Amino acid sequence: RVLDLEGHYLLPGFVDLHAHFGGDDQGVPAEYPAKLWLAHGITTIREPGSFNGNAILVAAPRIVPYVGFGQGHDGPFLDPEEARNWVRTVARQGARGIKFFGAPPEIMRAALDEARKQGLGSAMHHAQLDVAHWNVLDSARAGLTTMEHWYGLPEALFEDRAIQDYPADYNYSNEQHRFGQAGRLWKQAAAPGSEKWGAVRDELIALDFTINPTLTIYEATRDITRAANQPWFEDYLHPTMENYFKPDLSNHGSFYLEWTTEDEIEWKNNYQLWFAALRDYARRGGIIGAGEDAGFIYRMFGTGLIRELELQQEAGFHPLDVVKHATGNNARLLGAEDEIGRIKAGYKADLILVHT
């Protein structure tokens, strides 16, 4: 077919590096996020550990499945060989990659080494309980290909401490504590432009390490009232998700029972340091990706990735760089740069048509 596209922009389909189908606790059918992703131009997703077991029998983006490390395992891995066996098993079952949260260093090294041998991708949300003995730099040295969010990067930049400066009564299981103190971490790290930052940045770049910041998923921390009243909620927010988003410490990410102006200001300042680190990383040749992690903290599927692109522009990236992050960069990370991420003869016809 030949189409007259005068008055339109043509873009490659977006690739979402962090796209959950929603958990069983949220009560949404798998077709709900799938349709929203497609409606927002997302034609490929990396699904980093699905919490929704529903079969996909509807139109959906292309799915690149990453299984959660240890998912389906009866308990923590006791030795490196046990971890290697698990990696080999999920590779045979069709996983394309693994998402890690944390484990003892010897287990992490064995699992990442085996993942590389099996041709699997790797991603990691560096859990705050583990970063004191395993941060982003340790992961990259062991072969991790991408970090999610920003956890573990400030800790790799500590100069005068080895552990986060948390209050004595800090309780990680209390998400009011967890997210409130997370907004105070970047100011504890070496500043972008410092000697320490430069050394960490340059080593990560040399290791071909990708940062997938998911700026969008934490934005509610800067202004919770704005986040709770997004205009598209009226027509598109699923009722069970609306209920899940309400303040409730039993729901992940619904932590703002006593969220204060002080917390919001800390997070606004946290974002500025985070922005500066991302800008400098990219300027020196580091790879930045794009993902949304929607389904939590007042972030809805599809609109989350669009907001991620807006926030990356706020961070100082040119709009064309932002588009590249969500297309070519993400395709490269998934090993699909010869199929998607560009408009080119022979590539898959994943295209977005935008009226000017």
mmCIF file of C-alpha atoms in Angstrom:
data_model
loop_
_atom_site.group_PDB
_atom_site.id
_atom_site.type_symbol
_atom_site.label_atom_id
_atom_site.label_comp_id
_atom_site.label_asym_id
_atom_site.label_seq_id
_atom_site.Cartn_x
_atom_site.Cartn_y
_atom_site.Cartn_z
ATOM 1 C CA ARG A 1 0.000 0.000 0.000
ATOM 2 C CA VAL A 2 1.102 3.575 -0.706
ATOM 3 C CA LEU A 3 -0.110 6.173 1.791
ATOM 4 C CA ASP A 4 -0.126 9.940 1.377
ATOM 5 C CA LEU A 5 1.310 11.132 4.706
ATOM 6 C CA GLU A 6 1.444 14.841 4.026
ATOM 7 C CA GLY A 7 0.845 16.713 7.267
ATOM 8 C CA HIS A 8 2.070 13.827 9.441
ATOM 9 C CA TYR A 9 5.231 12.670 11.151
ATOM 10 C CA LEU A 10 6.287 9.039 10.797
ATOM 11 C CA LEU A 11 8.187 7.497 13.718
ATOM 12 C CA PRO A 12 9.490 4.022 14.514
ATOM 13 C CA GLY A 13 7.308 2.152 16.999
ATOM 14 C CA PHE A 14 8.322 2.828 20.586
ATOM 15 C CA VAL A 15 10.060 0.136 22.625
ATOM 16 C CA ASP A 16 9.203 0.107 26.336
ATOM 17 C CA LEU A 17 12.059 -1.392 28.370
ATOM 18 C CA HIS A 18 10.088 -1.697 31.602
ATOM 19 C CA ALA A 19 6.493 -2.749 30.960
ATOM 20 C CA HIS A 20 4.651 -4.885 33.505
ATOM 21 C CA PHE A 21 1.281 -6.381 32.646
ATOM 22 C CA GLY A 22 0.070 -5.534 36.135
ATOM 23 C CA GLY A 23 -0.064 -7.737 39.161
ATOM 24 C CA ASP A 24 -2.847 -10.006 40.273
ATOM 25 C CA ASP A 25 -3.331 -7.669 43.242
ATOM 26 C CA GLN A 26 -4.269 -4.888 40.831
ATOM 27 C CA GLY A 27 -6.958 -7.046 39.275
ATOM 28 C CA VAL A 28 -6.593 -5.850 35.689
ATOM 29 C CA PRO A 29 -6.893 -8.210 32.697
ATOM 30 C CA ALA A 30 -3.806 -8.468 30.507
ATOM 31 C CA GLU A 31 -5.651 -6.935 27.553
ATOM 32 C CA TYR A 32 -6.015 -3.642 29.462
ATOM 33 C CA PRO A 33 -2.320 -2.645 29.438
ATOM 34 C CA ALA A 34 -1.808 -4.280 26.039
ATOM 35 C CA LYS A 35 -4.388 -2.055 24.360
ATOM 36 C CA LEU A 36 -3.136 1.064 26.130
ATOM 37 C CA TRP A 37 0.435 0.378 25.048
ATOM 38 C CA LEU A 38 -0.580 -0.041 21.410
ATOM 39 C CA ALA A 39 -2.730 3.103 21.590
ATOM 40 C CA HIS A 40 0.361 5.060 22.629
ATOM 41 C CA GLY A 41 2.574 3.756 19.840
ATOM 42 C CA ILE A 42 4.379 1.085 21.861
ATOM 43 C CA THR A 43 4.982 -1.868 19.561
ATOM 44 C CA THR A 44 7.561 -3.813 21.604
ATOM 45 C CA ILE A 45 7.880 -4.283 25.346
ATOM 46 C CA ARG A 46 10.450 -5.866 27.615
ATOM 47 C CA GLU A 47 8.385 -7.497 30.364
ATOM 48 C CA PRO A 48 10.684 -7.738 33.413
ATOM 49 C CA GLY A 49 8.959 -10.448 35.409
ATOM 50 C CA SER A 50 5.223 -10.654 34.821
ATOM 51 C CA PHE A 51 3.048 -10.601 37.916
ATOM 52 C CA ASN A 52 -0.058 -11.337 35.853
ATOM 53 C CA GLY A 53 -0.446 -14.905 34.685
ATOM 54 C CA ASN A 54 -3.220 -14.245 32.178
ATOM 55 C CA ALA A 55 -2.655 -15.551 28.669
ATOM 56 C CA ILE A 56 -2.404 -12.893 25.966
ATOM 57 C CA LEU A 57 -5.174 -13.628 23.476
ATOM 58 C CA VAL A 58 -5.604 -10.083 22.190
ATOM 59 C CA ALA A 59 -3.603 -7.685 20.062
ATOM 60 C CA ALA A 60 -0.524 -6.670 22.033
ATOM 61 C CA PRO A 61 2.960 -5.306 21.518
ATOM 62 C CA ARG A 62 5.750 -7.751 20.758
ATOM 63 C CA ILE A 63 6.774 -9.199 24.138
ATOM 64 C CA VAL A 64 10.400 -9.819 25.141
ATOM 65 C CA PRO A 65 10.059 -11.840 28.374
ATOM 66 C CA TYR A 66 12.507 -11.349 31.233
ATOM 67 C CA VAL A 67 11.892 -13.641 34.209
ATOM 68 C CA GLY A 68 12.462 -12.500 37.785
ATOM 69 C CA PHE A 69 15.587 -14.032 39.314
ATOM 70 C CA GLY A 70 14.500 -17.001 41.381
ATOM 71 C CA GLN A 71 10.873 -16.717 40.255
ATOM 72 C CA GLY A 72 9.220 -20.087 40.844
ATOM 73 C CA HIS A 73 12.102 -21.140 43.096
ATOM 74 C CA ASP A 74 11.226 -22.423 46.572
ATOM 75 C CA GLY A 75 13.772 -20.270 48.400
ATOM 76 C CA PRO A 76 17.063 -18.375 48.104
ATOM 77 C CA PHE A 77 19.810 -20.042 46.113
ATOM 78 C CA LEU A 78 22.232 -21.783 48.445
ATOM 79 C CA ASP A 79 25.235 -21.983 46.140
ATOM 80 C CA PRO A 80 26.417 -20.623 42.752
ATOM 81 C CA GLU A 81 25.824 -23.879 40.893
ATOM 82 C CA GLU A 82 22.187 -23.912 41.960
ATOM 83 C CA ALA A 83 21.802 -20.411 40.519
ATOM 84 C CA ARG A 84 23.484 -21.497 37.273
ATOM 85 C CA ASN A 85 21.105 -24.448 36.943
ATOM 86 C CA TRP A 86 18.119 -22.136 37.367
ATOM 87 C CA VAL A 87 19.447 -19.804 34.642
ATOM 88 C CA ARG A 88 19.919 -22.719 32.256
ATOM 89 C CA THR A 89 16.371 -23.908 33.014
ATOM 90 C CA VAL A 90 14.670 -20.578 32.258
ATOM 91 C CA ALA A 91 16.742 -20.259 29.079
ATOM 92 C CA ARG A 92 15.406 -23.621 27.881
ATOM 93 C CA GLN A 93 11.875 -22.520 28.754
ATOM 94 C CA GLY A 94 12.103 -19.490 26.466
ATOM 95 C CA ALA A 95 13.147 -16.561 28.647
ATOM 96 C CA ARG A 96 14.985 -13.825 26.760
ATOM 97 C CA GLY A 97 16.515 -12.329 29.858
ATOM 98 C CA ILE A 98 16.549 -12.115 33.653
ATOM 99 C CA LYS A 99 15.603 -9.338 36.054
ATOM 100 C CA PHE A 100 17.596 -9.303 39.277
ATOM 101 C CA PHE A 101 16.855 -7.608 42.600
ATOM 102 C CA GLY A 102 19.785 -8.771 44.674
ATOM 103 C CA ALA A 103 21.612 -11.809 46.035
ATOM 104 C CA PRO A 104 24.953 -12.561 47.706
ATOM 105 C CA PRO A 105 27.873 -11.524 45.471
ATOM 106 C CA GLU A 106 28.953 -15.077 44.654
ATOM 107 C CA ILE A 107 25.401 -15.927 43.546
ATOM 108 C CA MET A 108 25.111 -12.776 41.437
ATOM 109 C CA ARG A 109 28.427 -13.416 39.679
ATOM 110 C CA ALA A 110 27.504 -17.002 38.860
ATOM 111 C CA ALA A 111 24.024 -16.118 37.602
ATOM 112 C CA LEU A 112 25.223 -13.223 35.434
ATOM 113 C CA ASP A 113 28.038 -15.311 33.991
ATOM 114 C CA GLU A 114 25.631 -18.110 33.128
ATOM 115 C CA ALA A 115 23.145 -15.643 31.641
ATOM 116 C CA ARG A 116 25.867 -14.389 29.320
ATOM 117 C CA LYS A 117 26.760 -17.937 28.317
ATOM 118 C CA GLN A 118 23.090 -18.677 27.579
ATOM 119 C CA GLY A 119 22.723 -15.523 25.476
ATOM 120 C CA LEU A 120 20.234 -13.948 27.900
ATOM 121 C CA GLY A 121 19.867 -10.249 28.560
ATOM 122 C CA SER A 122 19.990 -8.960 32.115
ATOM 123 C CA ALA A 123 18.388 -6.134 34.061
ATOM 124 C CA MET A 124 18.502 -5.216 37.727
ATOM 125 C CA HIS A 125 16.540 -3.231 40.255
ATOM 126 C CA HIS A 126 19.259 -2.901 42.893
ATOM 127 C CA ALA A 127 17.241 -3.422 46.069
ATOM 128 C CA GLN A 128 18.158 -0.990 48.822
ATOM 129 C CA LEU A 129 18.754 -3.872 51.230
ATOM 130 C CA ASP A 130 21.630 -5.201 49.086
ATOM 131 C CA VAL A 131 23.413 -2.169 47.657
ATOM 132 C CA ALA A 132 25.828 -1.883 50.590
ATOM 133 C CA HIS A 133 27.651 -4.971 49.278
ATOM 134 C CA TRP A 134 26.599 -4.953 45.596
ATOM 135 C CA ASN A 135 26.043 -1.715 43.693
ATOM 136 C CA VAL A 136 25.751 -0.805 40.025
ATOM 137 C CA LEU A 137 29.483 -0.895 39.445
ATOM 138 C CA ASP A 138 29.711 -4.427 40.837
ATOM 139 C CA SER A 139 26.852 -5.484 38.553
ATOM 140 C CA ALA A 140 28.385 -3.959 35.442
ATOM 141 C CA ARG A 141 31.735 -5.590 36.153
ATOM 142 C CA ALA A 142 29.968 -8.949 36.481
ATOM 143 C CA GLY A 143 28.228 -8.541 33.118
ATOM 144 C CA LEU A 144 24.871 -6.886 33.834
ATOM 145 C CA THR A 145 23.641 -5.154 30.682
ATOM 146 C CA THR A 146 21.134 -2.656 32.092
ATOM 147 C CA MET A 147 20.173 -1.076 35.394
ATOM 148 C CA GLU A 148 16.571 -0.117 36.150
ATOM 149 C CA HIS A 149 15.622 3.098 37.958
ATOM 150 C CA TRP A 150 18.614 4.587 39.775
ATOM 151 C CA TYR A 151 19.074 2.455 42.893
ATOM 152 C CA GLY A 152 22.672 1.360 43.305
ATOM 153 C CA LEU A 153 24.187 4.222 41.311
ATOM 154 C CA PRO A 154 24.369 6.804 44.119
ATOM 155 C CA GLU A 155 25.808 4.073 46.346
ATOM 156 C CA ALA A 156 28.551 3.432 43.787
ATOM 157 C CA LEU A 157 29.348 7.146 44.106
ATOM 158 C CA PHE A 158 29.686 7.310 47.877
ATOM 159 C CA GLU A 159 32.946 8.926 48.981
ATOM 160 C CA ASP A 160 32.651 9.164 52.767
ATOM 161 C CA ARG A 161 30.424 6.198 53.612
ATOM 162 C CA ALA A 162 29.677 2.624 52.617
ATOM 163 C CA ILE A 163 25.995 2.554 53.531
ATOM 164 C CA GLN A 164 23.099 4.979 53.104
ATOM 165 C CA ASP A 165 22.549 7.650 55.750
ATOM 166 C CA TYR A 166 19.149 6.436 56.926
ATOM 167 C CA PRO A 167 17.417 7.333 60.205
ATOM 168 C CA ALA A 168 17.839 4.835 63.034
ATOM 169 C CA ASP A 169 14.159 3.876 62.840
ATOM 170 C CA TYR A 170 14.221 3.281 59.051
ATOM 171 C CA ASN A 171 12.093 0.296 58.040
ATOM 172 C CA TYR A 172 12.388 -0.825 54.424
ATOM 173 C CA SER A 173 9.092 -2.712 54.670
ATOM 174 C CA ASN A 174 7.363 0.583 55.444
ATOM 175 C CA GLU A 175 7.178 2.156 51.998
ATOM 176 C CA GLN A 176 6.631 5.606 53.484
ATOM 177 C CA HIS A 177 10.178 5.229 54.864
ATOM 178 C CA ARG A 178 11.506 3.548 51.747
ATOM 179 C CA PHE A 179 10.384 6.167 49.230
ATOM 180 C CA GLY A 180 10.780 9.116 51.563
ATOM 181 C CA GLN A 181 14.445 8.343 52.223
ATOM 182 C CA ALA A 182 15.115 7.362 48.591
ATOM 183 C CA GLY A 183 14.471 10.994 47.675
ATOM 184 C CA ARG A 184 17.412 11.994 49.862
ATOM 185 C CA LEU A 185 20.034 9.645 48.375
ATOM 186 C CA TRP A 186 21.488 11.528 45.415
ATOM 187 C CA LYS A 187 22.685 14.354 47.694
ATOM 188 C CA GLN A 188 24.748 11.775 49.611
ATOM 189 C CA ALA A 189 26.676 10.805 46.460
ATOM 190 C CA ALA A 190 29.588 12.427 44.670
ATOM 191 C CA ALA A 191 28.284 15.177 42.424
ATOM 192 C CA PRO A 192 28.258 14.873 38.630
ATOM 193 C CA GLY A 193 31.459 16.488 37.399
ATOM 194 C CA SER A 194 33.492 15.365 40.409
ATOM 195 C CA GLU A 195 36.508 13.079 40.102
ATOM 196 C CA LYS A 196 34.625 10.188 41.706
ATOM 197 C CA TRP A 197 31.641 10.600 39.387
ATOM 198 C CA GLY A 198 33.919 10.738 36.349
ATOM 199 C CA ALA A 199 35.694 7.517 37.289
ATOM 200 C CA VAL A 200 32.437 5.596 37.829
ATOM 201 C CA ARG A 201 30.834 7.054 34.695
ATOM 202 C CA ASP A 202 33.791 6.209 32.477
ATOM 203 C CA GLU A 203 34.023 2.629 33.721
ATOM 204 C CA LEU A 204 30.299 2.032 33.161
ATOM 205 C CA ILE A 205 30.568 3.420 29.632
ATOM 206 C CA ALA A 206 33.598 1.227 28.907
ATOM 207 C CA LEU A 207 31.526 -1.776 30.024
ATOM 208 C CA ASP A 208 28.778 -0.838 27.492
ATOM 209 C CA PHE A 209 26.299 -0.393 30.330
ATOM 210 C CA THR A 210 22.781 0.949 29.690
ATOM 211 C CA ILE A 211 20.863 3.081 32.183
ATOM 212 C CA ASN A 212 17.084 2.752 31.974
ATOM 213 C CA PRO A 213 16.058 5.504 34.410
ATOM 214 C CA THR A 214 12.236 5.221 34.460
ATOM 215 C CA LEU A 215 12.000 8.833 35.596
ATOM 216 C CA THR A 216 8.256 8.663 35.129
ATOM 217 C CA ILE A 217 7.461 6.152 37.863
ATOM 218 C CA TYR A 218 8.712 8.405 40.679
ATOM 219 C CA GLU A 219 7.267 11.674 39.439
ATOM 220 C CA ALA A 220 4.339 11.588 41.870
ATOM 221 C CA THR A 221 6.842 12.162 44.670
ATOM 222 C CA ARG A 222 7.356 15.725 43.370
ATOM 223 C CA ASP A 223 3.636 16.613 43.460
ATOM 224 C CA ILE A 224 1.257 13.933 44.678
ATOM 225 C CA THR A 225 -1.862 16.021 44.080
ATOM 226 C CA ARG A 226 -1.026 16.546 40.413
ATOM 227 C CA ALA A 227 -0.267 12.841 39.981
ATOM 228 C CA ALA A 228 -3.598 11.805 41.483
ATOM 229 C CA ASN A 229 -5.599 14.026 39.141
ATOM 230 C CA GLN A 230 -4.312 13.321 35.646
ATOM 231 C CA PRO A 231 -7.057 14.138 33.100
ATOM 232 C CA TRP A 232 -6.990 10.791 31.273
ATOM 233 C CA PHE A 233 -7.872 8.930 34.455
ATOM 234 C CA GLU A 234 -11.540 9.825 34.009
ATOM 235 C CA ASP A 235 -11.880 7.816 30.802
ATOM 236 C CA TYR A 236 -9.117 5.224 30.956
ATOM 237 C CA LEU A 237 -8.181 4.348 34.544
ATOM 238 C CA HIS A 238 -9.384 0.844 35.414
ATOM 239 C CA PRO A 239 -11.510 0.865 38.619
ATOM 240 C CA THR A 240 -9.369 -1.753 40.362
ATOM 241 C CA MET A 241 -6.223 0.247 39.612
ATOM 242 C CA GLU A 242 -7.883 3.399 40.902
ATOM 243 C CA ASN A 243 -8.448 1.589 44.171
ATOM 244 C CA TYR A 244 -4.908 0.164 44.167
ATOM 245 C CA PHE A 245 -3.415 3.645 43.768
ATOM 246 C CA LYS A 246 -5.112 5.028 46.882
ATOM 247 C CA PRO A 247 -2.862 5.453 49.943
ATOM 248 C CA ASP A 248 -2.486 1.988 51.456
ATOM 249 C CA LEU A 249 0.772 0.569 52.795
ATOM 250 C CA SER A 250 -0.327 -2.948 51.830
ATOM 251 C CA ASN A 251 -0.145 -1.972 48.119
ATOM 252 C CA HIS A 252 3.263 -1.469 46.537
ATOM 253 C CA GLY A 253 3.851 2.186 45.678
ATOM 254 C CA SER A 254 0.788 3.495 47.547
ATOM 255 C CA PHE A 255 2.966 4.925 50.302
ATOM 256 C CA TYR A 256 1.895 8.584 50.626
ATOM 257 C CA LEU A 257 -0.289 8.461 53.716
ATOM 258 C CA GLU A 258 1.743 11.216 55.359
ATOM 259 C CA TRP A 259 3.539 12.680 52.350
ATOM 260 C CA THR A 260 4.714 16.216 53.120
ATOM 261 C CA THR A 261 5.920 19.330 51.331
ATOM 262 C CA GLU A 262 9.380 18.538 52.707
ATOM 263 C CA ASP A 263 9.304 15.132 51.002
ATOM 264 C CA GLU A 264 8.277 16.718 47.701
ATOM 265 C CA ILE A 265 11.048 19.307 47.874
ATOM 266 C CA GLU A 266 13.627 16.626 48.633
ATOM 267 C CA TRP A 267 12.447 14.679 45.587
ATOM 268 C CA LYS A 268 12.508 17.768 43.362
ATOM 269 C CA ASN A 269 16.132 18.333 44.361
ATOM 270 C CA ASN A 270 16.828 14.612 43.945
ATOM 271 C CA TYR A 271 15.575 14.806 40.348
ATOM 272 C CA GLN A 272 17.918 17.680 39.498
ATOM 273 C CA LEU A 273 20.979 15.668 40.579
ATOM 274 C CA TRP A 274 19.626 12.611 38.771
ATOM 275 C CA PHE A 275 19.030 14.671 35.617
ATOM 276 C CA ALA A 276 22.590 16.008 35.709
ATOM 277 C CA ALA A 277 24.044 12.512 36.047
ATOM 278 C CA LEU A 278 22.028 11.232 33.071
ATOM 279 C CA ARG A 279 22.996 14.190 30.887
ATOM 280 C CA ASP A 280 26.677 13.725 31.619
ATOM 281 C CA TYR A 281 26.506 9.972 31.097
ATOM 282 C CA ALA A 282 24.977 10.391 27.652
ATOM 283 C CA ARG A 283 27.235 13.276 26.680
ATOM 284 C CA ARG A 284 30.299 11.071 27.277
ATOM 285 C CA GLY A 285 28.899 8.227 25.175
ATOM 286 C CA GLY A 286 26.804 6.261 27.670
ATOM 287 C CA ILE A 287 23.563 4.631 26.519
ATOM 288 C CA ILE A 288 20.234 5.768 27.962
ATOM 289 C CA GLY A 289 17.055 3.740 27.488
ATOM 290 C CA ALA A 290 13.377 4.455 28.126
ATOM 291 C CA GLY A 291 10.769 2.566 30.135
ATOM 292 C CA GLU A 292 7.751 3.327 32.274
ATOM 293 C CA ASP A 293 7.251 0.704 35.047
ATOM 294 C CA ALA A 294 3.568 1.703 35.043
ATOM 295 C CA GLY A 295 0.882 0.203 37.227
ATOM 296 C CA PHE A 296 2.139 1.842 40.402
ATOM 297 C CA ILE A 297 2.325 5.303 42.013
ATOM 298 C CA TYR A 298 -0.418 6.870 39.862
ATOM 299 C CA ARG A 299 1.324 5.933 36.612
ATOM 300 C CA MET A 300 -0.908 4.420 33.940
ATOM 301 C CA PHE A 301 0.170 2.112 31.118
ATOM 302 C CA GLY A 302 1.082 3.838 27.862
ATOM 303 C CA THR A 303 0.823 7.384 29.169
ATOM 304 C CA GLY A 304 3.741 6.412 31.408
ATOM 305 C CA LEU A 305 6.162 6.033 28.515
ATOM 306 C CA ILE A 306 5.004 9.265 26.887
ATOM 307 C CA ARG A 307 5.605 11.045 30.188
ATOM 308 C CA GLU A 308 9.035 9.384 30.405
ATOM 309 C CA LEU A 309 9.962 11.017 27.100
ATOM 310 C CA GLU A 310 8.773 14.396 28.384
ATOM 311 C CA LEU A 311 10.793 14.029 31.581
ATOM 312 C CA GLN A 312 13.918 13.087 29.646
ATOM 313 C CA GLN A 313 13.488 16.287 27.677
ATOM 314 C CA GLU A 314 13.113 18.150 30.991
ATOM 315 C CA ALA A 315 16.397 16.521 32.015
ATOM 316 C CA GLY A 316 18.078 18.345 29.140
ATOM 317 C CA PHE A 317 17.978 15.881 26.249
ATOM 318 C CA HIS A 318 17.094 17.070 22.747
ATOM 319 C CA PRO A 319 13.699 15.768 21.542
ATOM 320 C CA LEU A 320 15.372 13.721 18.813
ATOM 321 C CA ASP A 321 17.670 12.122 21.404
ATOM 322 C CA VAL A 322 14.622 11.249 23.473
ATOM 323 C CA VAL A 323 12.983 9.521 20.500
ATOM 324 C CA LYS A 324 16.222 7.632 19.876
ATOM 325 C CA HIS A 325 16.285 6.440 23.488
ATOM 326 C CA ALA A 326 12.819 4.880 23.070
ATOM 327 C CA THR A 327 13.541 3.370 19.638
ATOM 328 C CA GLY A 328 17.088 2.685 18.454
ATOM 329 C CA ASN A 329 18.745 2.539 21.888
ATOM 330 C CA ASN A 330 16.105 0.203 23.296
ATOM 331 C CA ALA A 331 16.184 -2.000 20.200
ATOM 332 C CA ARG A 332 19.963 -2.285 20.504
ATOM 333 C CA LEU A 333 19.719 -3.370 24.132
ATOM 334 C CA LEU A 334 17.261 -6.124 23.165
ATOM 335 C CA GLY A 335 19.535 -7.327 20.369
ATOM 336 C CA ALA A 336 16.905 -6.353 17.803
ATOM 337 C CA GLU A 337 18.579 -3.336 16.203
ATOM 338 C CA ASP A 338 18.468 -5.094 12.802
ATOM 339 C CA GLU A 339 14.668 -5.510 12.984
ATOM 340 C CA ILE A 340 13.098 -2.605 14.897
ATOM 341 C CA GLY A 341 13.907 0.882 16.121
ATOM 342 C CA ARG A 342 14.369 2.536 12.721
ATOM 343 C CA ILE A 343 12.365 3.280 9.597
ATOM 344 C CA LYS A 344 14.276 1.294 7.025
ATOM 345 C CA ALA A 345 13.596 -1.131 4.213
ATOM 346 C CA GLY A 346 13.636 -4.688 5.491
ATOM 347 C CA TYR A 347 12.760 -3.770 9.075
ATOM 348 C CA LYS A 348 9.500 -4.758 10.740
ATOM 349 C CA ALA A 349 6.698 -2.334 9.929
ATOM 350 C CA ASP A 350 6.426 -1.003 13.482
ATOM 351 C CA LEU A 351 5.394 2.561 12.729
ATOM 352 C CA ILE A 352 3.684 5.464 14.473
ATOM 353 C CA LEU A 353 1.780 8.036 12.418
ATOM 354 C CA VAL A 354 1.369 11.394 14.171
ATOM 355 C CA HIS A 355 -0.740 14.211 12.826
ATOM 356 C CA THR A 356 1.064 17.565 12.969
#
